[in-house]
């Protein structure tokens, strides 16, 4: 019992500190806090490159959060803040890089995949329709007709028991 | 359906295999894909006002990096093991007459001063970037990083990671010689 309680307490302490990193900022309004969360979620940490600066514990991410907060307090717009970071860390720092010759590939590949995939589906379904309309309806031989009739007559219920 | 079309996924897969193999090979030869390009190349050093590391109260600004000749700006900290590894090489460079400016990054001053006393001081002057804000302006994302700044105060090259003989000879020295001539 004691073990369990101390474990829960430990968990509480850990989660408290995990949140502490973000909750030290004082926001004037809910919208402002919302914008801060959005921005820090959209900026990528240049050190641990698969995290946003909101998720990362790297010192540089802490500094960048600090800077985002500072710039917001100065009344800078969302785009201004993103531009500020891009000027220092390059387009890599935003998850939505602008369309440039270097990044055009990133933007086009998903579109191309959808277009090619849709094209393939349309083509396949058309071909199937064509081949289906071409095929002569199969005619059954007398023998087969008799067998079919027998099967139809020989009704069975769902459990496989004969009903007639 | 055309049977040949069925081979497209295989061909795409083989293409990916080749691409990945090539990049893995490059990684093995020291190409680090996580290294970022500096956004500052070709731009002037950002404006700053920083205290000297060893002379508290003395303030430097960007003019301290505007020497008429190229300089190296080395970002370092005592909490960074790679900085320890490169320190002897920096000593060697400064002994050769290369002007190296140190920027102590998010560090404790007394620890940093002790480090320089113990390991030798390769820096012509030392800036103290306590809160990392010049680091942020320079696009620093770790330590050590080294910038080559030409005589006009323009950033020409940035190396993320430790300096050593190979990096110096292959990448920085040619630029150093190139910008030695230019500059006002």
XYZ file of C-alpha atoms in Angstrom:
348
model
C 0.000 0.000 0.000
C 2.731 2.414 0.988
C 4.569 1.482 -2.176
C 1.544 2.324 -4.283
C 0.980 5.678 -2.626
C 4.595 6.683 -3.005
C 4.463 5.611 -6.630
C 1.432 7.820 -7.278
C 3.108 10.709 -5.471
C 6.205 10.202 -7.583
C 4.057 10.298 -10.725
C 2.402 13.515 -9.600
C 5.758 15.147 -8.921
C 7.087 14.060 -12.319
C 4.064 15.356 -14.217
C 4.194 18.581 -12.224
C 7.753 19.218 -13.351
C 7.006 18.162 -16.895
C 4.383 20.891 -17.124
C 6.428 23.416 -15.221
C 8.525 24.164 -18.285
C 5.593 25.716 -20.089
C 3.466 26.981 -17.257
C 5.951 29.528 -15.971
C 4.741 32.056 -18.515
C 1.996 34.470 -17.581
C -0.436 35.147 -20.347
C -2.740 38.127 -20.532
C -5.533 36.175 -22.175
C -6.609 32.707 -23.190
C -6.112 33.643 -26.851
C -2.558 34.648 -26.144
C -1.842 31.362 -24.417
C -3.472 29.544 -27.316
C -1.276 31.413 -29.780
C 1.820 30.615 -27.749
C 0.987 26.922 -27.766
C 0.314 27.009 -31.482
C 3.541 28.806 -32.299
C 5.758 26.631 -30.143
C 4.082 23.605 -31.700
C 4.827 24.854 -35.206
C 8.478 25.672 -34.685
C 10.865 22.780 -34.929
C 13.707 22.367 -32.467
C 16.966 22.632 -34.432
C 18.787 20.430 -31.936
C 16.515 17.432 -31.460
C 15.086 17.576 -34.879
C 11.947 15.501 -34.510
C 10.499 17.663 -31.770
C 8.744 20.973 -31.796
C 10.188 23.516 -29.392
C 7.119 22.953 -27.220
C 8.040 19.276 -26.785
C 11.763 19.580 -26.504
C 13.859 19.872 -23.371
C 16.970 21.014 -25.229
C 18.407 24.275 -23.872
C 17.972 25.897 -27.266
C 14.266 25.003 -27.266
C 13.904 26.667 -23.870
C 15.570 29.794 -25.229
C 13.364 29.780 -28.285
C 10.192 29.435 -26.200
C 11.453 32.324 -24.121
C 12.007 34.366 -27.274
C 8.586 33.505 -28.697
C 7.016 34.686 -25.453
C 9.114 37.845 -25.464
C 8.220 38.687 -29.066
C 4.543 38.050 -28.357
C 4.710 40.410 -25.412
C 6.122 43.000 -27.797
C 2.980 42.559 -29.863
C 4.567 40.898 -32.866
C 2.346 38.875 -35.127
C 2.486 35.131 -35.673
C 4.200 35.568 -39.025
C 6.718 38.066 -37.597
C 7.764 35.542 -34.985
C 8.104 32.741 -37.521
C 10.140 35.061 -39.769
C 12.351 35.949 -36.827
C 13.200 32.294 -36.230
C 13.614 31.528 -39.945
C 16.087 34.420 -40.257
C 18.250 32.697 -37.653
C 17.731 28.995 -38.173
C 16.626 28.783 -41.784
C 13.461 27.283 -43.229
C 14.165 24.072 -41.371
C 12.833 25.637 -38.190
C 9.226 25.762 -39.367
C 7.098 22.729 -40.085
C 5.516 24.699 -42.923
C 8.400 25.750 -45.119
C 7.629 28.405 -47.744
C 7.545 27.276 -51.366
C 11.039 27.809 -52.770
C 12.953 25.918 -55.453
C 14.545 23.873 -52.670
C 11.277 22.955 -50.951
C 8.971 22.646 -53.973
C 9.609 18.906 -53.906
C 8.179 18.638 -50.391
C 5.001 20.374 -51.463
C 4.548 18.563 -54.764
C 5.135 14.956 -53.736
C 1.934 14.545 -51.681
C -0.130 16.205 -54.428
C 1.465 13.998 -57.076
C 0.815 10.878 -54.991
C -2.880 11.740 -54.667
C -3.210 12.587 -58.365
C -1.414 9.447 -59.529
C -3.310 7.272 -57.059
C -6.676 8.702 -58.092
C -5.724 8.291 -61.754
C -4.802 4.672 -61.178
C -8.083 3.942 -59.413
C -10.143 5.579 -62.166
C -8.238 3.729 -64.872
C -8.565 0.368 -63.149
C -12.288 0.722 -62.501
C -12.889 1.789 -66.116
C -10.971 -1.166 -67.452
C -12.908 -3.510 -65.221
C -16.225 -2.112 -66.457
C -15.147 -2.478 -70.079
C -14.050 -6.052 -69.601
C -17.248 -6.845 -67.704
C -19.461 -5.502 -70.503
C -17.481 -7.371 -73.107
C -17.815 -10.705 -71.449
C -20.737 -12.711 -72.817
C -23.131 -13.782 -70.142
C -22.119 -17.321 -69.461
C -24.727 -19.779 -70.613
C -25.131 -22.915 -68.660
C -25.347 -26.267 -70.236
C -28.464 -28.348 -69.651
C -26.600 -30.483 -67.200
C -25.462 -27.444 -65.203
C -28.962 -25.979 -65.177
C -30.304 -29.160 -63.713
C -27.614 -29.174 -61.047
C -28.306 -25.524 -60.191
C -32.001 -26.206 -59.850
C -31.234 -29.125 -57.605
C -29.055 -26.978 -55.406
C -31.717 -24.298 -55.200
C -34.365 -26.797 -54.295
C -32.137 -28.420 -51.792
C -32.564 -25.534 -49.354
C -30.560 -25.517 -46.207
C -30.931 -23.126 -43.332
C -28.098 -21.113 -41.856
C -27.014 -23.923 -39.589
C -26.697 -26.291 -42.508
C -29.811 -28.323 -41.600
C -32.039 -29.354 -44.421
C -35.395 -27.636 -44.317
C -37.154 -29.433 -47.116
C -3.866 -5.270 -67.129
C -0.370 -4.702 -68.387
C 1.924 -7.062 -66.485
C 4.840 -4.671 -66.800
C 3.059 -2.135 -64.583
C 3.311 -4.615 -61.718
C 7.041 -4.038 -61.629
C 6.674 -0.341 -60.807
C 6.572 -0.851 -57.007
C 9.655 -3.061 -57.211
C 11.506 -0.454 -59.234
C 10.486 2.318 -56.821
C 11.635 0.156 -53.914
C 14.996 -0.545 -55.527
C 15.391 3.183 -56.214
C 14.828 3.915 -52.521
C 17.294 1.197 -51.521
C 19.962 2.777 -53.721
C 19.245 6.278 -52.386
C 19.432 5.105 -48.758
C 22.618 3.119 -49.390
C 24.313 6.165 -50.906
C 23.338 8.360 -47.941
C 24.423 5.717 -45.399
C 27.752 5.514 -47.157
C 28.103 9.286 -46.940
C 27.174 9.241 -43.254
C 29.918 6.686 -42.667
C 32.358 9.133 -44.235
C 31.403 11.850 -41.790
C 28.471 13.575 -43.470
C 26.056 14.366 -40.675
C 22.526 14.795 -42.019
C 21.381 16.542 -38.846
C 23.767 19.439 -39.452
C 21.857 22.531 -40.421
C 22.926 25.144 -42.900
C 23.490 28.459 -41.207
C 20.919 31.026 -42.274
C 23.551 33.708 -41.681
C 26.034 32.887 -44.417
C 26.765 36.039 -46.432
C 25.112 38.248 -43.825
C 26.745 40.565 -41.312
C 27.215 39.464 -37.719
C 24.084 40.412 -35.756
C 24.307 43.425 -33.497
C 25.017 42.654 -29.883
C 26.262 44.014 -26.617
C 27.932 41.451 -24.425
C 30.055 41.554 -21.346
C 33.603 40.296 -21.444
C 34.009 36.898 -19.819
C 37.130 37.679 -17.831
C 36.746 41.446 -17.291
C 33.281 41.957 -15.749
C 31.822 45.310 -16.687
C 33.676 45.582 -19.977
C 31.161 45.575 -22.828
C 31.869 44.450 -26.353
C 29.689 45.018 -29.389
C 29.770 43.667 -32.946
C 32.748 45.928 -33.749
C 34.869 43.523 -31.687
C 34.377 40.966 -34.455
C 35.166 43.432 -37.211
C 38.888 43.140 -37.429
C 39.804 43.909 -41.051
C 41.035 40.334 -41.246
C 39.140 37.094 -40.894
C 38.505 35.772 -37.408
C 37.053 32.604 -35.982
C 34.210 32.927 -33.524
C 34.102 29.845 -31.347
C 30.988 29.106 -29.286
C 31.797 26.958 -26.280
C 30.734 26.009 -22.770
C 32.122 24.040 -19.880
C 29.079 21.732 -19.940
C 29.941 20.572 -23.418
C 32.243 17.549 -23.667
C 33.003 18.129 -27.341
C 34.300 21.591 -26.451
C 36.788 19.912 -24.145
C 37.848 17.664 -27.002
C 38.463 20.546 -29.383
C 40.150 22.845 -26.907
C 43.685 21.649 -27.559
C 43.165 22.189 -31.255
C 42.046 25.769 -30.617
C 45.196 26.319 -28.569
C 47.177 25.037 -31.520
C 45.384 27.354 -33.939
C 45.898 30.437 -31.830
C 49.570 29.528 -31.423
C 49.749 29.636 -35.235
C 48.504 33.202 -35.134
C 44.879 32.529 -36.032
C 42.696 35.063 -34.271
C 40.005 33.203 -32.361
C 37.274 34.967 -30.434
C 35.545 32.875 -27.783
C 31.890 33.152 -26.949
C 31.101 31.423 -23.707
C 27.544 30.183 -24.151
C 24.981 29.708 -21.356
C 27.613 28.929 -18.825
C 28.769 29.864 -15.351
C 31.407 32.540 -15.426
C 33.703 31.184 -12.708
C 33.661 27.702 -14.193
C 34.518 29.140 -17.601
C 37.379 31.232 -16.245
C 38.758 28.237 -14.364
C 38.540 26.181 -17.574
C 40.624 28.752 -19.470
C 43.162 28.953 -16.642
C 43.504 25.179 -16.508
C 43.457 24.312 -20.196
C 45.012 27.377 -21.732
C 43.306 30.366 -23.293
C 43.239 30.321 -27.091
C 40.960 33.345 -27.314
C 42.066 36.815 -28.349
C 39.018 38.015 -26.451
C 36.185 36.281 -24.671
C 32.516 37.218 -24.844
C 30.110 36.044 -22.189
C 26.709 35.112 -23.594
C 25.056 34.247 -20.329
C 21.438 33.959 -21.503
C 22.227 32.618 -24.954
C 20.583 35.493 -26.805
C 23.527 36.203 -29.122
C 23.640 32.452 -29.632
C 20.011 32.623 -30.731
C 20.761 35.514 -33.099
C 23.629 33.519 -34.576
C 21.431 30.472 -35.051
C 23.511 28.429 -32.621
C 21.780 25.177 -31.713
C 24.472 23.480 -29.692
C 28.058 23.847 -28.706
C 30.683 23.885 -30.031
C 30.071 25.858 -33.166
C 32.617 27.897 -35.030
C 31.962 30.797 -37.389
C 34.368 32.219 -39.923
C 33.822 35.969 -40.091
C 35.617 37.898 -42.793
C 37.344 41.265 -42.464
C 34.135 43.131 -43.225
C 32.231 41.385 -40.464
C 30.321 39.075 -42.805
C 29.675 35.491 -41.725
C 31.226 33.214 -44.343
C 31.128 29.765 -42.848
C 29.719 27.934 -39.885
C 30.851 24.592 -38.579
C 28.672 22.773 -36.047
C 30.726 20.302 -34.033
C 34.343 20.147 -32.982
C 37.169 21.706 -34.916
C 39.998 19.375 -35.747
C 42.818 19.045 -38.247
C 40.624 17.548 -40.942
C 37.866 20.190 -40.767
C 40.444 22.955 -40.599
C 42.544 21.770 -43.525
C 39.639 20.722 -45.753
C 37.027 23.335 -45.090
C 38.092 26.365 -43.121
C 41.693 27.016 -44.116
C 40.911 27.525 -47.833
C 38.253 30.103 -46.877
C 40.583 31.663 -44.351
C 43.189 32.177 -47.061
C 40.565 33.411 -49.502
C 39.244 36.091 -47.157
C 42.663 37.018 -45.861
C 43.210 38.996 -49.051
C 39.845 40.776 -49.170
C 38.457 42.947 -46.436
C 39.017 46.543 -45.631
